Structure formats: C-alpha cells, structure tokens
Amino acid sequence: MVDADALLQSLVADRDIREGLARFARVIDAKDWAALDTVFAADLTFDYGLGERSGIAALSETMRMFLDGCGPTQHLIGSISITTDGSGAESRAYVQARHQRRDDPTGDVFDSNGEYTDRWEHRAQGWRIVRRDVRWQTHSGDRAILSASFD
C-alpha cells in the first residue's frame, strides 16, 4: 500500500528542489551574489574543481572570481535526477554554462559542460544545498573570457 503522505512529501520535495536548481541558474546569470542564500545553506561545503571550500561567503567569492570579469552567462540545467531519503535529498543535474566576453555581444564564447551533485536539507527557509560537487566534463571556446576576472 502506498503511503499517501510520504508520496506527497516526496513530490513536493522534488518540485521544490527543481525550483531551487532553476533559481540557482537565474541567480548566477544575474550575478545576484546576495541571493545565493536562497539556494544554498550558509554552512554548505562545495568543490567546483578547485578543492573543497566551506560557507556562503567562500561560494560567493568563487563565483565572483570566475564571473565578475566576463559578460553575460547562461546556465542551462537539465537531466535532473532527485532521490529523497529520511534526512534530505540528493540531486544530480547536467549543466551547460555559456560565458560571453564583456562588451562583445557577437564575439567568442566559452562553454563548460558538467554535472552538479547536490545534497539538500530542508531548513527553516526551505530546501537548501548543503553540499555541492561539480564534475566538469568538457570545455570549449576562449578560456580567456573567464580569465578577464583575474586581471
């Protein structure tokens, strides 16, 4: 017999986590660093391929290091898989991130493709990512577009 309450909770968690991933893409593309806490827990740990770091301030610093110097970006998130358990949830999602050079709307781009593996917990503010691991699979285009952030 199906536990209707458990099924409903699982479906709501699935919807909320998918919304959280979509919100992340919009937050990062808007470079709205102050809104990272609408997706991530303050005490998160993460690894974007540069080693493990902790805290929302460190996440903001990492995002800004790569994205403040480039122009518009578009993060497309798809092929989402979510598994809920008694203590939270795990999502896996593919990401395609396109980065454009600042002040050159028809110029070169830099694309990164990979996968986010996120651990989610339900907090007072709602579902938040408490752990993110990123595995980059391919990069193409002009990497210097991101390097502009380091000038």
PDB file of C-alpha atoms in Angstrom:
ATOM      1  CA  MET A   1       0.000   0.000   0.000  1.00  0.00           C
ATOM      2  CA  VAL A   2       1.246   3.472  -0.891  1.00  0.00           C
ATOM      3  CA  ASP A   3       1.710   5.917   1.967  1.00  0.00           C
ATOM      4  CA  ALA A   4      -0.083   8.968   0.520  1.00  0.00           C
ATOM      5  CA  ASP A   5       1.536  11.424   2.946  1.00  0.00           C
ATOM      6  CA  ALA A   6       5.055  10.167   2.181  1.00  0.00           C
ATOM      7  CA  LEU A   7       4.351  10.264  -1.553  1.00  0.00           C
ATOM      8  CA  LEU A   8       3.021  13.817  -1.330  1.00  0.00           C
ATOM      9  CA  GLN A   9       6.059  14.945   0.691  1.00  0.00           C
ATOM     10  CA  SER A  10       8.385  13.349  -1.857  1.00  0.00           C
ATOM     11  CA  LEU A  11       6.604  15.033  -4.772  1.00  0.00           C
ATOM     12  CA  VAL A  12       6.686  18.438  -3.046  1.00  0.00           C
ATOM     13  CA  ALA A  13      10.393  17.988  -2.249  1.00  0.00           C
ATOM     14  CA  ASP A  14      11.064  17.066  -5.884  1.00  0.00           C
ATOM     15  CA  ARG A  15       9.255  20.172  -7.118  1.00  0.00           C
ATOM     16  CA  ASP A  16      10.961  22.468  -4.602  1.00  0.00           C
ATOM     17  CA  ILE A  17      14.427  21.117  -5.434  1.00  0.00           C
ATOM     18  CA  ARG A  18      13.834  21.527  -9.181  1.00  0.00           C
ATOM     19  CA  GLU A  19      12.734  25.107  -8.479  1.00  0.00           C
ATOM     20  CA  GLY A  20      15.893  25.599  -6.410  1.00  0.00           C
ATOM     21  CA  LEU A  21      18.085  24.475  -9.305  1.00  0.00           C
ATOM     22  CA  ALA A  22      16.242  26.799 -11.685  1.00  0.00           C
ATOM     23  CA  ARG A  23      16.580  29.645  -9.182  1.00  0.00           C
ATOM     24  CA  PHE A  24      20.332  28.975  -8.956  1.00  0.00           C
ATOM     25  CA  ALA A  25      20.716  29.371 -12.721  1.00  0.00           C
ATOM     26  CA  ARG A  26      18.878  32.699 -12.645  1.00  0.00           C
ATOM     27  CA  VAL A  27      20.763  33.955  -9.567  1.00  0.00           C
ATOM     28  CA  ILE A  28      24.147  33.185 -11.067  1.00  0.00           C
ATOM     29  CA  ASP A  29      23.285  34.554 -14.517  1.00  0.00           C
ATOM     30  CA  ALA A  30      22.041  37.768 -12.900  1.00  0.00           C
ATOM     31  CA  LYS A  31      25.233  37.829 -10.796  1.00  0.00           C
ATOM     32  CA  ASP A  32      22.983  38.393  -7.804  1.00  0.00           C
ATOM     33  CA  TRP A  33      25.523  37.158  -5.265  1.00  0.00           C
ATOM     34  CA  ALA A  34      23.398  38.290  -2.306  1.00  0.00           C
ATOM     35  CA  ALA A  35      20.697  35.807  -3.402  1.00  0.00           C
ATOM     36  CA  LEU A  36      22.943  32.731  -3.233  1.00  0.00           C
ATOM     37  CA  ASP A  37      21.416  32.056   0.183  1.00  0.00           C
ATOM     38  CA  THR A  38      18.055  31.433  -1.490  1.00  0.00           C
ATOM     39  CA  VAL A  39      19.578  28.209  -2.858  1.00  0.00           C
ATOM     40  CA  PHE A  40      22.485  27.333  -0.556  1.00  0.00           C
ATOM     41  CA  ALA A  41      22.735  26.861   3.219  1.00  0.00           C
ATOM     42  CA  ALA A  42      25.104  29.243   4.990  1.00  0.00           C
ATOM     43  CA  ASP A  43      27.140  26.265   6.234  1.00  0.00           C
ATOM     44  CA  LEU A  44      27.493  24.482   2.893  1.00  0.00           C
ATOM     45  CA  THR A  45      30.600  22.758   1.634  1.00  0.00           C
ATOM     46  CA  PHE A  46      31.414  22.665  -2.059  1.00  0.00           C
ATOM     47  CA  ASP A  47      34.004  21.733  -4.643  1.00  0.00           C
ATOM     48  CA  TYR A  48      33.877  23.419  -8.045  1.00  0.00           C
ATOM     49  CA  GLY A  49      37.029  21.601  -9.120  1.00  0.00           C
ATOM     50  CA  LEU A  50      39.425  23.792  -7.154  1.00  0.00           C
ATOM     51  CA  GLY A  51      39.322  21.864  -3.885  1.00  0.00           C
ATOM     52  CA  GLU A  52      36.823  21.792  -1.074  1.00  0.00           C
ATOM     53  CA  ARG A  53      35.678  25.072   0.466  1.00  0.00           C
ATOM     54  CA  SER A  54      33.030  25.953   3.033  1.00  0.00           C
ATOM     55  CA  GLY A  55      30.486  28.689   3.642  1.00  0.00           C
ATOM     56  CA  ILE A  56      28.334  31.012   1.602  1.00  0.00           C
ATOM     57  CA  ALA A  57      30.993  33.755   1.607  1.00  0.00           C
ATOM     58  CA  ALA A  58      33.509  31.352   0.053  1.00  0.00           C
ATOM     59  CA  LEU A  59      30.931  30.307  -2.549  1.00  0.00           C
ATOM     60  CA  SER A  60      30.255  33.929  -3.445  1.00  0.00           C
ATOM     61  CA  GLU A  61      33.995  34.567  -3.718  1.00  0.00           C
ATOM     62  CA  THR A  62      34.407  31.558  -6.021  1.00  0.00           C
ATOM     63  CA  MET A  63      31.505  32.600  -8.256  1.00  0.00           C
ATOM     64  CA  ARG A  64      32.770  36.179  -8.437  1.00  0.00           C
ATOM     65  CA  MET A  65      36.318  35.052  -9.235  1.00  0.00           C
ATOM     66  CA  PHE A  66      35.089  33.416 -12.430  1.00  0.00           C
ATOM     67  CA  LEU A  67      32.102  35.522 -13.425  1.00  0.00           C
ATOM     68  CA  ASP A  68      32.632  39.143 -12.386  1.00  0.00           C
ATOM     69  CA  GLY A  69      35.095  39.752 -15.230  1.00  0.00           C
ATOM     70  CA  CYS A  70      33.125  38.143 -18.022  1.00  0.00           C
ATOM     71  CA  GLY A  71      29.994  39.380 -19.699  1.00  0.00           C
ATOM     72  CA  PRO A  72      26.598  37.666 -19.792  1.00  0.00           C
ATOM     73  CA  THR A  73      26.277  33.999 -18.919  1.00  0.00           C
ATOM     74  CA  GLN A  74      23.600  31.388 -19.351  1.00  0.00           C
ATOM     75  CA  HIS A  75      23.496  28.284 -17.185  1.00  0.00           C
ATOM     76  CA  LEU A  76      21.226  25.559 -18.541  1.00  0.00           C
ATOM     77  CA  ILE A  77      20.404  22.797 -16.073  1.00  0.00           C
ATOM     78  CA  GLY A  78      18.772  19.563 -17.157  1.00  0.00           C
ATOM     79  CA  SER A  79      18.611  15.770 -16.942  1.00  0.00           C
ATOM     80  CA  ILE A  80      17.739  16.214 -13.272  1.00  0.00           C
ATOM     81  CA  SER A  81      17.542  13.171 -11.022  1.00  0.00           C
ATOM     82  CA  ILE A  82      16.354  13.536  -7.409  1.00  0.00           C
ATOM     83  CA  THR A  83      16.375  10.954  -4.648  1.00  0.00           C
ATOM     84  CA  THR A  84      14.823  11.746  -1.279  1.00  0.00           C
ATOM     85  CA  ASP A  85      15.578   9.951   1.959  1.00  0.00           C
ATOM     86  CA  GLY A  86      14.837  10.419   5.638  1.00  0.00           C
ATOM     87  CA  SER A  87      17.481  13.111   6.157  1.00  0.00           C
ATOM     88  CA  GLY A  88      17.196  15.107   2.948  1.00  0.00           C
ATOM     89  CA  ALA A  89      17.713  14.601  -0.748  1.00  0.00           C
ATOM     90  CA  GLU A  90      20.345  14.267  -3.429  1.00  0.00           C
ATOM     91  CA  SER A  91      20.080  15.737  -6.896  1.00  0.00           C
ATOM     92  CA  ARG A  92      22.233  15.178  -9.934  1.00  0.00           C
ATOM     93  CA  ALA A  93      21.894  17.547 -12.851  1.00  0.00           C
ATOM     94  CA  TYR A  94      23.787  18.294 -16.007  1.00  0.00           C
ATOM     95  CA  VAL A  95      24.890  21.885 -16.541  1.00  0.00           C
ATOM     96  CA  GLN A  96      25.884  23.713 -19.678  1.00  0.00           C
ATOM     97  CA  ALA A  97      27.337  27.111 -18.887  1.00  0.00           C
ATOM     98  CA  ARG A  98      27.926  29.632 -21.654  1.00  0.00           C
ATOM     99  CA  HIS A  99      30.107  32.653 -20.919  1.00  0.00           C
ATOM    100  CA  GLN A 100      30.420  35.660 -23.179  1.00  0.00           C
ATOM    101  CA  ARG A 101      33.139  38.272 -23.284  1.00  0.00           C
ATOM    102  CA  ARG A 102      32.255  41.557 -21.628  1.00  0.00           C
ATOM    103  CA  ASP A 103      31.373  44.337 -24.080  1.00  0.00           C
ATOM    104  CA  ASP A 104      31.493  41.983 -27.090  1.00  0.00           C
ATOM    105  CA  PRO A 105      27.988  40.580 -27.709  1.00  0.00           C
ATOM    106  CA  THR A 106      28.909  38.947 -31.032  1.00  0.00           C
ATOM    107  CA  GLY A 107      32.371  37.705 -30.038  1.00  0.00           C
ATOM    108  CA  ASP A 108      33.789  34.458 -28.806  1.00  0.00           C
ATOM    109  CA  VAL A 109      32.220  32.415 -26.031  1.00  0.00           C
ATOM    110  CA  PHE A 110      33.497  29.884 -23.513  1.00  0.00           C
ATOM    111  CA  ASP A 111      31.359  26.843 -22.713  1.00  0.00           C
ATOM    112  CA  SER A 112      31.654  24.491 -19.765  1.00  0.00           C
ATOM    113  CA  ASN A 113      29.686  21.265 -19.506  1.00  0.00           C
ATOM    114  CA  GLY A 114      29.449  19.110 -16.437  1.00  0.00           C
ATOM    115  CA  GLU A 115      27.347  17.750 -13.629  1.00  0.00           C
ATOM    116  CA  TYR A 116      26.236  19.114 -10.277  1.00  0.00           C
ATOM    117  CA  THR A 117      25.792  16.578  -7.482  1.00  0.00           C
ATOM    118  CA  ASP A 118      23.988  18.292  -4.621  1.00  0.00           C
ATOM    119  CA  ARG A 119      22.986  17.228  -1.130  1.00  0.00           C
ATOM    120  CA  TRP A 120      19.871  19.079   0.055  1.00  0.00           C
ATOM    121  CA  GLU A 121      18.379  19.557   3.505  1.00  0.00           C
ATOM    122  CA  HIS A 122      15.049  21.055   4.417  1.00  0.00           C
ATOM    123  CA  ARG A 123      15.788  24.073   6.601  1.00  0.00           C
ATOM    124  CA  ALA A 124      13.526  26.730   8.141  1.00  0.00           C
ATOM    125  CA  GLN A 125      13.871  28.755   4.894  1.00  0.00           C
ATOM    126  CA  GLY A 126      13.041  25.732   2.723  1.00  0.00           C
ATOM    127  CA  TRP A 127      15.218  23.291   0.779  1.00  0.00           C
ATOM    128  CA  ARG A 128      18.871  24.374   0.644  1.00  0.00           C
ATOM    129  CA  ILE A 129      22.002  22.819  -0.831  1.00  0.00           C
ATOM    130  CA  VAL A 130      24.383  21.803   1.947  1.00  0.00           C
ATOM    131  CA  ARG A 131      26.952  20.102  -0.293  1.00  0.00           C
ATOM    132  CA  ARG A 132      27.784  20.642  -3.968  1.00  0.00           C
ATOM    133  CA  ASP A 133      30.320  18.743  -6.026  1.00  0.00           C
ATOM    134  CA  VAL A 134      30.912  19.739  -9.627  1.00  0.00           C
ATOM    135  CA  ARG A 135      32.483  17.481 -12.189  1.00  0.00           C
ATOM    136  CA  TRP A 136      33.454  19.336 -15.358  1.00  0.00           C
ATOM    137  CA  GLN A 137      33.458  17.115 -18.422  1.00  0.00           C
ATOM    138  CA  THR A 138      34.195  19.411 -21.371  1.00  0.00           C
ATOM    139  CA  HIS A 139      35.298  22.965 -22.037  1.00  0.00           C
ATOM    140  CA  SER A 140      35.332  24.707 -25.397  1.00  0.00           C
ATOM    141  CA  GLY A 141      35.949  28.179 -26.705  1.00  0.00           C
ATOM    142  CA  ASP A 142      38.079  31.018 -25.450  1.00  0.00           C
ATOM    143  CA  ARG A 143      39.029  30.330 -21.816  1.00  0.00           C
ATOM    144  CA  ALA A 144      40.431  33.886 -21.592  1.00  0.00           C
ATOM    145  CA  ILE A 145      36.829  35.065 -21.257  1.00  0.00           C
ATOM    146  CA  LEU A 146      36.914  33.753 -17.684  1.00  0.00           C
ATOM    147  CA  SER A 147      40.477  34.935 -17.196  1.00  0.00           C
ATOM    148  CA  ALA A 148      39.283  38.518 -17.562  1.00  0.00           C
ATOM    149  CA  SER A 149      38.053  38.096 -13.991  1.00  0.00           C
ATOM    150  CA  PHE A 150      41.635  37.666 -12.833  1.00  0.00           C
ATOM    151  CA  ASP A 151      43.038  40.834 -14.440  1.00  0.00           C
TER     152      ASP A 151
END
